[in-house]
PDB file of C-alpha atoms in Angstrom:
ATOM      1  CA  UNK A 773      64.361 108.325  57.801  1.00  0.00           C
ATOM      2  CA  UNK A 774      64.446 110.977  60.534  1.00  0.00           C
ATOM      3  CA  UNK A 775      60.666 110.657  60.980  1.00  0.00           C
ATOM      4  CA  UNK A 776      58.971 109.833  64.566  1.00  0.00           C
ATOM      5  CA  UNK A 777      55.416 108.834  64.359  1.00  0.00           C
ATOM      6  CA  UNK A 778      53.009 107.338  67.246  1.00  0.00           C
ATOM      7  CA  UNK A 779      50.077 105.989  67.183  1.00  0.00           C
ATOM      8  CA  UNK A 780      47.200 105.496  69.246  1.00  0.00           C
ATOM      9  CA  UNK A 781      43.696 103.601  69.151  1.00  0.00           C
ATOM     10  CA  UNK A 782      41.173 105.127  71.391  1.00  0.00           C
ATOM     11  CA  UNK A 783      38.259 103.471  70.169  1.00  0.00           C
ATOM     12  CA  UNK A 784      36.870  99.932  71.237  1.00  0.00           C
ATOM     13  CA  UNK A 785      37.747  97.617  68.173  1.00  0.00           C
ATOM     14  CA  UNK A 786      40.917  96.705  67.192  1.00  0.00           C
ATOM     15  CA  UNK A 787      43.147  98.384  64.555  1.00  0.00           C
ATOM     16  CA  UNK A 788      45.444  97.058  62.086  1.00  0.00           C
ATOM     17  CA  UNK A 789      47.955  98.918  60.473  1.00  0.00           C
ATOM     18  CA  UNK A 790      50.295  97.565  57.676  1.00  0.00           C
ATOM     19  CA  UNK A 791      54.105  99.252  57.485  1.00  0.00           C
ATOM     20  CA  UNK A 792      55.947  99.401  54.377  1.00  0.00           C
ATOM     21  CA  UNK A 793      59.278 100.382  53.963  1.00  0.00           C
ATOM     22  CA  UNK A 794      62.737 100.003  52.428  1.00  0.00           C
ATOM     23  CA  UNK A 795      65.068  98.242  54.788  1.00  0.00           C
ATOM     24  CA  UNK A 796      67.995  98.251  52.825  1.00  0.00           C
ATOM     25  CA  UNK A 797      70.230 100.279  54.533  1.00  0.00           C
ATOM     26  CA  UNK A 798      68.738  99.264  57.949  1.00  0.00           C
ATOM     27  CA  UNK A 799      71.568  97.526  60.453  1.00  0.00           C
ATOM     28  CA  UNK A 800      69.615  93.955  59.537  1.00  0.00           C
ATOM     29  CA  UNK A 801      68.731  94.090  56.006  1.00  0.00           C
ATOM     30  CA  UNK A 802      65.121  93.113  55.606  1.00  0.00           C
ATOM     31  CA  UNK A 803      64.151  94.426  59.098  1.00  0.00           C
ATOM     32  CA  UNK A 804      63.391  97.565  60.088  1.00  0.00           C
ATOM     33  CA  UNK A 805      65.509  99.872  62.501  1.00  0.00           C
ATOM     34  CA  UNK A 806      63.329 101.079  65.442  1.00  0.00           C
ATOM     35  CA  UNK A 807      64.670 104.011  67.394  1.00  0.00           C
ATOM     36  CA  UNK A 808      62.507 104.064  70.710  1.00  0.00           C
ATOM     37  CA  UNK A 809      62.497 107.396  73.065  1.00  0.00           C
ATOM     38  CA  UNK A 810      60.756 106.096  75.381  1.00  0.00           C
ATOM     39  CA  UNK A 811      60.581 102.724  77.431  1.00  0.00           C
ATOM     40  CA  UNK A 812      62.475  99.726  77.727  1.00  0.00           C
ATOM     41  CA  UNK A 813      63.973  99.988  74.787  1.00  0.00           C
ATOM     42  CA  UNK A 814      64.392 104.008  74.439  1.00  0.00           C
ATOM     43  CA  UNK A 815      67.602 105.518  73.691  1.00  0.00           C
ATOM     44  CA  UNK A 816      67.161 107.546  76.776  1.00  0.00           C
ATOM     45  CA  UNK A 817      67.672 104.910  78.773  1.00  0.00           C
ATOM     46  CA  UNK A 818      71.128 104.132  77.617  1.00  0.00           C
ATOM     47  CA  UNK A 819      72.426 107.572  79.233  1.00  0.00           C
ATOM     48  CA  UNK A 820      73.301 108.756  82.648  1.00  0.00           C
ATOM     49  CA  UNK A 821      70.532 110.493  84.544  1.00  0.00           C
ATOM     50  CA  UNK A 822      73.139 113.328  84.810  1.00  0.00           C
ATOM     51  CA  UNK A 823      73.111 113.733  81.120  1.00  0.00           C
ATOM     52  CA  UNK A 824      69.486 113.301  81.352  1.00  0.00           C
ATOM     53  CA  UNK A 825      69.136 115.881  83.484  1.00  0.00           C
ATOM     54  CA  UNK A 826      71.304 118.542  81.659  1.00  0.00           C
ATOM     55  CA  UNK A 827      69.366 117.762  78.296  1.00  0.00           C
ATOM     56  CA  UNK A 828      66.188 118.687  78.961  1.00  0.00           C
ATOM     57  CA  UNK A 829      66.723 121.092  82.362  1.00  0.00           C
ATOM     58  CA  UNK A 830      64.952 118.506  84.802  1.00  0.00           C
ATOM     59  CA  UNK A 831      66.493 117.838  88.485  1.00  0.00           C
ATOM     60  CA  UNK A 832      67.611 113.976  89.490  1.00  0.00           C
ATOM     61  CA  UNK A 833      63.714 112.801  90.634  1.00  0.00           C
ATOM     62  CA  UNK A 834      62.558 114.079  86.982  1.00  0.00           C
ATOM     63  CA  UNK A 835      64.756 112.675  84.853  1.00  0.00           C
ATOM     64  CA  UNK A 836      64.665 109.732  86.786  1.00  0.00           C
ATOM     65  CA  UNK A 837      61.219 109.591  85.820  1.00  0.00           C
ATOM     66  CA  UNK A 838      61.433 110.220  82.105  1.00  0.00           C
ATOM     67  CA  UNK A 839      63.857 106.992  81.969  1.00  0.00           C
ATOM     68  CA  UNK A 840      62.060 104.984  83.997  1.00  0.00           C
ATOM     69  CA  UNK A 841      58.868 105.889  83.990  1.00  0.00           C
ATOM     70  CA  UNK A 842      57.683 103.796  80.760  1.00  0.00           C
ATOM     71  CA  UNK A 843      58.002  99.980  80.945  1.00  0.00           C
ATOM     72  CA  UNK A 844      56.706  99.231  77.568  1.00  0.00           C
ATOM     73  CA  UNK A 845      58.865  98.258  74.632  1.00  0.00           C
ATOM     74  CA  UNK A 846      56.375  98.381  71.298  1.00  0.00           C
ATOM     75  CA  UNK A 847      52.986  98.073  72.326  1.00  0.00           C
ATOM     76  CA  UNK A 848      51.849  99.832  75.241  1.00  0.00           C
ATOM     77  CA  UNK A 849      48.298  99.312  77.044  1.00  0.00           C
ATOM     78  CA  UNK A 850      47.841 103.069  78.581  1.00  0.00           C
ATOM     79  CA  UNK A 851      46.662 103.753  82.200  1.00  0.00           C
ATOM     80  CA  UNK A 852      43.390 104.542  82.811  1.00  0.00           C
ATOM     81  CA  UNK A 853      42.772 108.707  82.765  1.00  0.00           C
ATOM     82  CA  UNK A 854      45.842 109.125  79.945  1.00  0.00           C
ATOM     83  CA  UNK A 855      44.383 111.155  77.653  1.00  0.00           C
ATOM     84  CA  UNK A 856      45.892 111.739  74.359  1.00  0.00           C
ATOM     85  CA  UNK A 857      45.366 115.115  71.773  1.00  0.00           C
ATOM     86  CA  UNK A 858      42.669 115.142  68.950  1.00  0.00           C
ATOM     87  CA  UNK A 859      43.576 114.884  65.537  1.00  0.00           C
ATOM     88  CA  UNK A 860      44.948 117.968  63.750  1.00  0.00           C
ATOM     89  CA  UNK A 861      42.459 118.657  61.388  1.00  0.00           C
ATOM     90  CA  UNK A 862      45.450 120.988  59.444  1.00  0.00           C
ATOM     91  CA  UNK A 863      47.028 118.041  58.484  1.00  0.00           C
ATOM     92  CA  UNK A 864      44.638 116.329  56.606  1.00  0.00           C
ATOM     93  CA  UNK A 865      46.093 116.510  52.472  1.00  0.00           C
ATOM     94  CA  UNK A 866      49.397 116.897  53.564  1.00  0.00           C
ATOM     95  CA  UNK A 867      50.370 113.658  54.558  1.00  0.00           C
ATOM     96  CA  UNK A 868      46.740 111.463  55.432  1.00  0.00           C
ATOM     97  CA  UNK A 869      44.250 110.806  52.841  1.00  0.00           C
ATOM     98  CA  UNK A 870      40.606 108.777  53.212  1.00  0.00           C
ATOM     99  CA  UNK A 871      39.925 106.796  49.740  1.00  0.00           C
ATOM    100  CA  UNK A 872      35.947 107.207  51.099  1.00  0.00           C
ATOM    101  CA  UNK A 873      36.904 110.670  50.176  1.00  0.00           C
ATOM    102  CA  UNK A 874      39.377 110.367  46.789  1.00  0.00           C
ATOM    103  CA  UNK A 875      38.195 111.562  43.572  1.00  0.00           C
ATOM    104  CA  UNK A 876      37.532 109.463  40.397  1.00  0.00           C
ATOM    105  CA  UNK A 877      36.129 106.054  42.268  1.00  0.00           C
ATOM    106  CA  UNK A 878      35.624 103.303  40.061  1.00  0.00           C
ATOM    107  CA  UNK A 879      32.266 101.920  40.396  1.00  0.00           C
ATOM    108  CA  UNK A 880      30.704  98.940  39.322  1.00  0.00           C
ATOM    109  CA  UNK A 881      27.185  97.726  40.529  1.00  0.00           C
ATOM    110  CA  UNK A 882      27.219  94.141  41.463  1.00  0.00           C
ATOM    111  CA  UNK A 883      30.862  94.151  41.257  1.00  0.00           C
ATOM    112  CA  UNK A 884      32.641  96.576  43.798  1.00  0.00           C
ATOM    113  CA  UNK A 885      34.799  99.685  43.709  1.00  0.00           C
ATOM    114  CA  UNK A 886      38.324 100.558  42.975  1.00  0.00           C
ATOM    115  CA  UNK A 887      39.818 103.898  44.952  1.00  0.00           C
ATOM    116  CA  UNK A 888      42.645 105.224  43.573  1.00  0.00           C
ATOM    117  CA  UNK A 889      45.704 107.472  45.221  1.00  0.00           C
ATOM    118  CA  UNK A 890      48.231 108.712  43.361  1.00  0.00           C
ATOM    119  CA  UNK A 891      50.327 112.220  43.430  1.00  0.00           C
ATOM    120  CA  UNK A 892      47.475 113.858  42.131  1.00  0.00           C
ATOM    121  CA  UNK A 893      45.357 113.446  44.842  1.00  0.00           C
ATOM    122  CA  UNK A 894      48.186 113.298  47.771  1.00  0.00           C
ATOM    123  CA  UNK A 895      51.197 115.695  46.244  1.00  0.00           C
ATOM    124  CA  UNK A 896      53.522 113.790  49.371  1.00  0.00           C
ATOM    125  CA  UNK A 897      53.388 110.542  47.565  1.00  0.00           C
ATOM    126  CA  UNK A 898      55.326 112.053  44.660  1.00  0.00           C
ATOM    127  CA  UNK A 899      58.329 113.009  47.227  1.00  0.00           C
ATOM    128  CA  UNK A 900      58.302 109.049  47.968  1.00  0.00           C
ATOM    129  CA  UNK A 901      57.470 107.973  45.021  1.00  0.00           C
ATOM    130  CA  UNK A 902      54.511 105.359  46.171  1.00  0.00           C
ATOM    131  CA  UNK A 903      50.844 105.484  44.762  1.00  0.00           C
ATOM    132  CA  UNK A 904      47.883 103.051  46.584  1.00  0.00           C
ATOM    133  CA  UNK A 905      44.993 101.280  45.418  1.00  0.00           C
ATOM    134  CA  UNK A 906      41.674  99.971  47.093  1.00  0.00           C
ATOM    135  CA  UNK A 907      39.970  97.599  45.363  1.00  0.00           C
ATOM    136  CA  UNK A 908      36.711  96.306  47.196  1.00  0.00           C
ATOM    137  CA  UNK A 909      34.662  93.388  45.254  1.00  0.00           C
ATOM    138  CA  UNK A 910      31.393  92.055  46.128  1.00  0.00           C
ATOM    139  CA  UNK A 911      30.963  88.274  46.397  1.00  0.00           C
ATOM    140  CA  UNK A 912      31.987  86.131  43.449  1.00  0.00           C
ATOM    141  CA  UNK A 913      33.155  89.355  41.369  1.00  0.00           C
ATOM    142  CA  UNK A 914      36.202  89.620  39.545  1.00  0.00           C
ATOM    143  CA  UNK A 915      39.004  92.180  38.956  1.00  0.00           C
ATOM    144  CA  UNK A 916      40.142  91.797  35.618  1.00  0.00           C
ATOM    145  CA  UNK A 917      43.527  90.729  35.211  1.00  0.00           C
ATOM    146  CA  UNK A 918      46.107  93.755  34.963  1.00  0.00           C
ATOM    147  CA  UNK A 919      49.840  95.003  34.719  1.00  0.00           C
ATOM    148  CA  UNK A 920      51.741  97.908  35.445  1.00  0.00           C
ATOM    149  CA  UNK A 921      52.949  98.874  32.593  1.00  0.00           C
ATOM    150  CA  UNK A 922      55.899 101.063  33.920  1.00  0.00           C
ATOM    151  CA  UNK A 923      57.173  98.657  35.563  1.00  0.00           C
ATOM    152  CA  UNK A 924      56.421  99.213  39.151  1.00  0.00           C
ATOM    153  CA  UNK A 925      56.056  96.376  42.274  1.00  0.00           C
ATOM    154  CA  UNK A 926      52.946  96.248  44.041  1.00  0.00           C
ATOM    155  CA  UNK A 927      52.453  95.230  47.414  1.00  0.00           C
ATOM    156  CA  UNK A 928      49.022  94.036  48.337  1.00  0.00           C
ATOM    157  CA  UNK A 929      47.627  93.305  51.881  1.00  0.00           C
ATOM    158  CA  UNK A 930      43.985  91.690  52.043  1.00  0.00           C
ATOM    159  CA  UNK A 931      42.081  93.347  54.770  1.00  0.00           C
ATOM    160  CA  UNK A 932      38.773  91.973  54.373  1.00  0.00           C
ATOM    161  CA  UNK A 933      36.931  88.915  52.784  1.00  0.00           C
ATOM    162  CA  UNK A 934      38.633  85.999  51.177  1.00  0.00           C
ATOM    163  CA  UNK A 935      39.015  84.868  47.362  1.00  0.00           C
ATOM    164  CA  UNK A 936      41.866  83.684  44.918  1.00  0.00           C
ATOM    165  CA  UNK A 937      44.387  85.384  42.994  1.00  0.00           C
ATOM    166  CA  UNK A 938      46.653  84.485  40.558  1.00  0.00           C
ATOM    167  CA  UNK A 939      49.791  86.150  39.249  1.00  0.00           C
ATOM    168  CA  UNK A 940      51.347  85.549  35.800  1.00  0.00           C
ATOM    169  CA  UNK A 941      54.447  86.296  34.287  1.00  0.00           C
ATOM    170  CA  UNK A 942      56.169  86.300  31.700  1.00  0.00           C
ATOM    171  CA  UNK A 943      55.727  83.957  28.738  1.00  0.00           C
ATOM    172  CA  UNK A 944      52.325  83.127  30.123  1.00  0.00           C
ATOM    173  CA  UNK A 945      53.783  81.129  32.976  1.00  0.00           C
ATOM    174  CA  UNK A 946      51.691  80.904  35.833  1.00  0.00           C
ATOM    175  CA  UNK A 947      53.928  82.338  39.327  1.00  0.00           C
ATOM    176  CA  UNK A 948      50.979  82.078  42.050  1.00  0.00           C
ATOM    177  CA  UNK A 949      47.490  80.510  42.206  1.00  0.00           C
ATOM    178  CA  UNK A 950      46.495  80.979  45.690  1.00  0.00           C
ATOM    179  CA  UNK A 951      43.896  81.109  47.799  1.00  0.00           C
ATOM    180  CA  UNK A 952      44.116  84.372  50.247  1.00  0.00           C
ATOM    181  CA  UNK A 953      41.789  85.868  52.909  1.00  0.00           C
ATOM    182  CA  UNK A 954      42.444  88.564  55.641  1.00  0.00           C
ATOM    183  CA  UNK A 955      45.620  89.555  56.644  1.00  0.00           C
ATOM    184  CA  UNK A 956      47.106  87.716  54.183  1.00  0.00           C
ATOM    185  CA  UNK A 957      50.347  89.911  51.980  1.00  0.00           C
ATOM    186  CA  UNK A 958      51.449  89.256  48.547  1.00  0.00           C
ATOM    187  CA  UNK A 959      53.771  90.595  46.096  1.00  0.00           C
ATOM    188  CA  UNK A 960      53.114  91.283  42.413  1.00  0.00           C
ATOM    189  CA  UNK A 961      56.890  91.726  40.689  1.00  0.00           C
ATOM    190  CA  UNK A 962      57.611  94.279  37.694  1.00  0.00           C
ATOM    191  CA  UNK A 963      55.392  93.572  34.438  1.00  0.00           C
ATOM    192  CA  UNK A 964      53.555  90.739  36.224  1.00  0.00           C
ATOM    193  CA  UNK A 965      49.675  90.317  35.477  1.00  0.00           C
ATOM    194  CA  UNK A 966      47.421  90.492  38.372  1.00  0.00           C
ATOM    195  CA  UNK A 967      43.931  88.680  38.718  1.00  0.00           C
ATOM    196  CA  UNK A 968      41.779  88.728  41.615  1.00  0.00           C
ATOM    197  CA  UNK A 969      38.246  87.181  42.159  1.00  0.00           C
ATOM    198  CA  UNK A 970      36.461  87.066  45.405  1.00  0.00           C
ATOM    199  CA  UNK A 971      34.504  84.596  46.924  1.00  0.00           C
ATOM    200  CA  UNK A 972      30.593  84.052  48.090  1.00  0.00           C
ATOM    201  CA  UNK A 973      31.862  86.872  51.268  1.00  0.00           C
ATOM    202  CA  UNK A 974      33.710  89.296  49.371  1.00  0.00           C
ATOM    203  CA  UNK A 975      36.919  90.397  49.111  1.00  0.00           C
ATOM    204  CA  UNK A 976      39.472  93.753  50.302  1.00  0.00           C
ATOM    205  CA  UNK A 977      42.528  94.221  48.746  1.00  0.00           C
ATOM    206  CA  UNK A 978      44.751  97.370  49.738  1.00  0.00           C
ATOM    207  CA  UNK A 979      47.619  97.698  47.407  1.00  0.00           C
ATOM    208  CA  UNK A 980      50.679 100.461  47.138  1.00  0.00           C
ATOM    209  CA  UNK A 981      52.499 100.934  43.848  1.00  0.00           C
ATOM    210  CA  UNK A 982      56.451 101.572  43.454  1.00  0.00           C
ATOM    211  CA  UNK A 983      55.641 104.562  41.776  1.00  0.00           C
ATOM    212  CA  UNK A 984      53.277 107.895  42.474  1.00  0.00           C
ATOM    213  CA  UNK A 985      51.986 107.752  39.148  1.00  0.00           C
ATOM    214  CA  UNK A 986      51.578 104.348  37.785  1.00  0.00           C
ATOM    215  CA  UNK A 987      50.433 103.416  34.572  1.00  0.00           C
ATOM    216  CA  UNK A 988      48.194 100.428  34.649  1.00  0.00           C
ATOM    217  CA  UNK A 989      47.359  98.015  31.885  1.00  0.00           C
ATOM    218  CA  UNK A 990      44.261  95.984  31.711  1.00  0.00           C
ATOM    219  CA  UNK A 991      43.897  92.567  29.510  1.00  0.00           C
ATOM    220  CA  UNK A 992      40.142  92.794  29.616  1.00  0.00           C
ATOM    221  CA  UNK A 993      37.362  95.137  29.684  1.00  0.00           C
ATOM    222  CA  UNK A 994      36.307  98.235  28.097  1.00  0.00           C
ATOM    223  CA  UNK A 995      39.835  99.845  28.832  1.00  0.00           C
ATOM    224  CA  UNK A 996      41.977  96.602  27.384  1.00  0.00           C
ATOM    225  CA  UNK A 997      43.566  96.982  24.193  1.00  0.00           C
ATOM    226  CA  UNK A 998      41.571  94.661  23.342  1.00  0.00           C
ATOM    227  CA  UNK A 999      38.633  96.416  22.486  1.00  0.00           C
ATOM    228  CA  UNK A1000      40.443  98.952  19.952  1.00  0.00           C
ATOM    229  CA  UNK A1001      41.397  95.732  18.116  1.00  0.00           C
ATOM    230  CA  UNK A1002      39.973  94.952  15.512  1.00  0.00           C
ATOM    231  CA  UNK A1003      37.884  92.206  15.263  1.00  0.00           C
ATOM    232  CA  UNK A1004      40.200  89.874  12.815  1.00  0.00           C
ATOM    233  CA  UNK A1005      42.917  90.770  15.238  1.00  0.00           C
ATOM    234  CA  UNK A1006      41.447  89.948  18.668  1.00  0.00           C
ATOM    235  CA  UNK A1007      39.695  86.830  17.291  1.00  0.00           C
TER     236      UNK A1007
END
């Protein structure tokens, strides 16, 4: 709350972005609460160009223009010769982070690569209390099946590829088998088990955490507790 962001693509593919956010105490529940400046549906144009004009000093023809000006609503296709300001390069580890560029990657040959973010390596995420995961597997590799063990949500988003997940919880009782592929979103409750495996194209899955530093549990692999067992007690 009290944030205002914008966002522009001035490239020539397409860009997806994925917003997360708790909509509790927006006015619909389960939606979230946009407050536009600008266009159709900006709270300047709800006002009087007088009051227009005393806020921000401009005469009747500018103000005019500030409300009016702007017939978008969300999405806005800009006029050719707008030009908008570079990136602030000051910025970068204070609130934007590149998992190409986060520290202690998980890599498997054959298999893929898991990209971590947590407080440690973004210090804002622990005001929020949110961590993320990339997990990128090569075709027909699998992500062994995992929990987090604080209890946490996560919220996963496929971007790329295609494969099939299921989600378990408890008492072994199976709570989705599905098939996903890109652009598809699904949510893993508290102390649910996770398993993903990709198909013959591969498969993306970008994932935040309800917590900044989550504590993940694995059921297989050299990290499982099953490997410290010993072997009369994990046959």
């Amino acid at each position: 709350m009290g944030v205002v962001s914008w966002w522009f693509n001035g490239g020539d593919s397409d860009a997806v972005i994925v917003f997360l956010g708790d909509s509790s105490k927006a006015l619909v529940p389960g939606q979230f609460t946009y407050f536009f400046v600008a266009g159709v549906l900006g709270l300047l144009a709800g006002f009087q160009s007088d009051f227009v004009d005393k806020t921000f000093g401009l005469d009747e023809k500018e103000s005019e223009d500030v409300v009016t000006s702007q017939q978008g609503a969300l999405l806005v296709k800009l006029d050719q010769g707008i030009k908008f300001p570079e990136p602030s390069c000051h910025t970068k580890g204070k609130l934007y982070a590149n998992f190409d560029d986060v520290s202690g990657k998980v890599v498997v040959k054959c298999g893929g690569t898991i990209s971590s973010l947590t407080e440690k390596n973004l210090l804002v995420l622990s005001e929020i209390g949110l961590s993320a995961k990339f997990v990128k597997l090569e075709g027909s590799a699998m992500l062994a099946s995992s929990y987090v063990a604080d209890g946490s949500v996560q919220k996963c988003y496929v971007g790329k590829g295609s494969g099939r997940i299921k989600v378990v919880g408890s008492e072994g009782k199976p709570a989705l088998h599905s098939k996903v592929e890109e652009g598809d979103l699904f949510i893993v409750p508290q102390f649910y088990a996770l398993g993903e495996i990709a198909n013959d194209c591969g498969l993306e899955v970008f994932s935040v955490t309800t917590s900044s530093k989550p504590v993940f549990g694995h059921l297989a692999g050299n990290t499982s507790i099953v490997v410290i067992c010993k072997p009369g007690i994990s046959s």
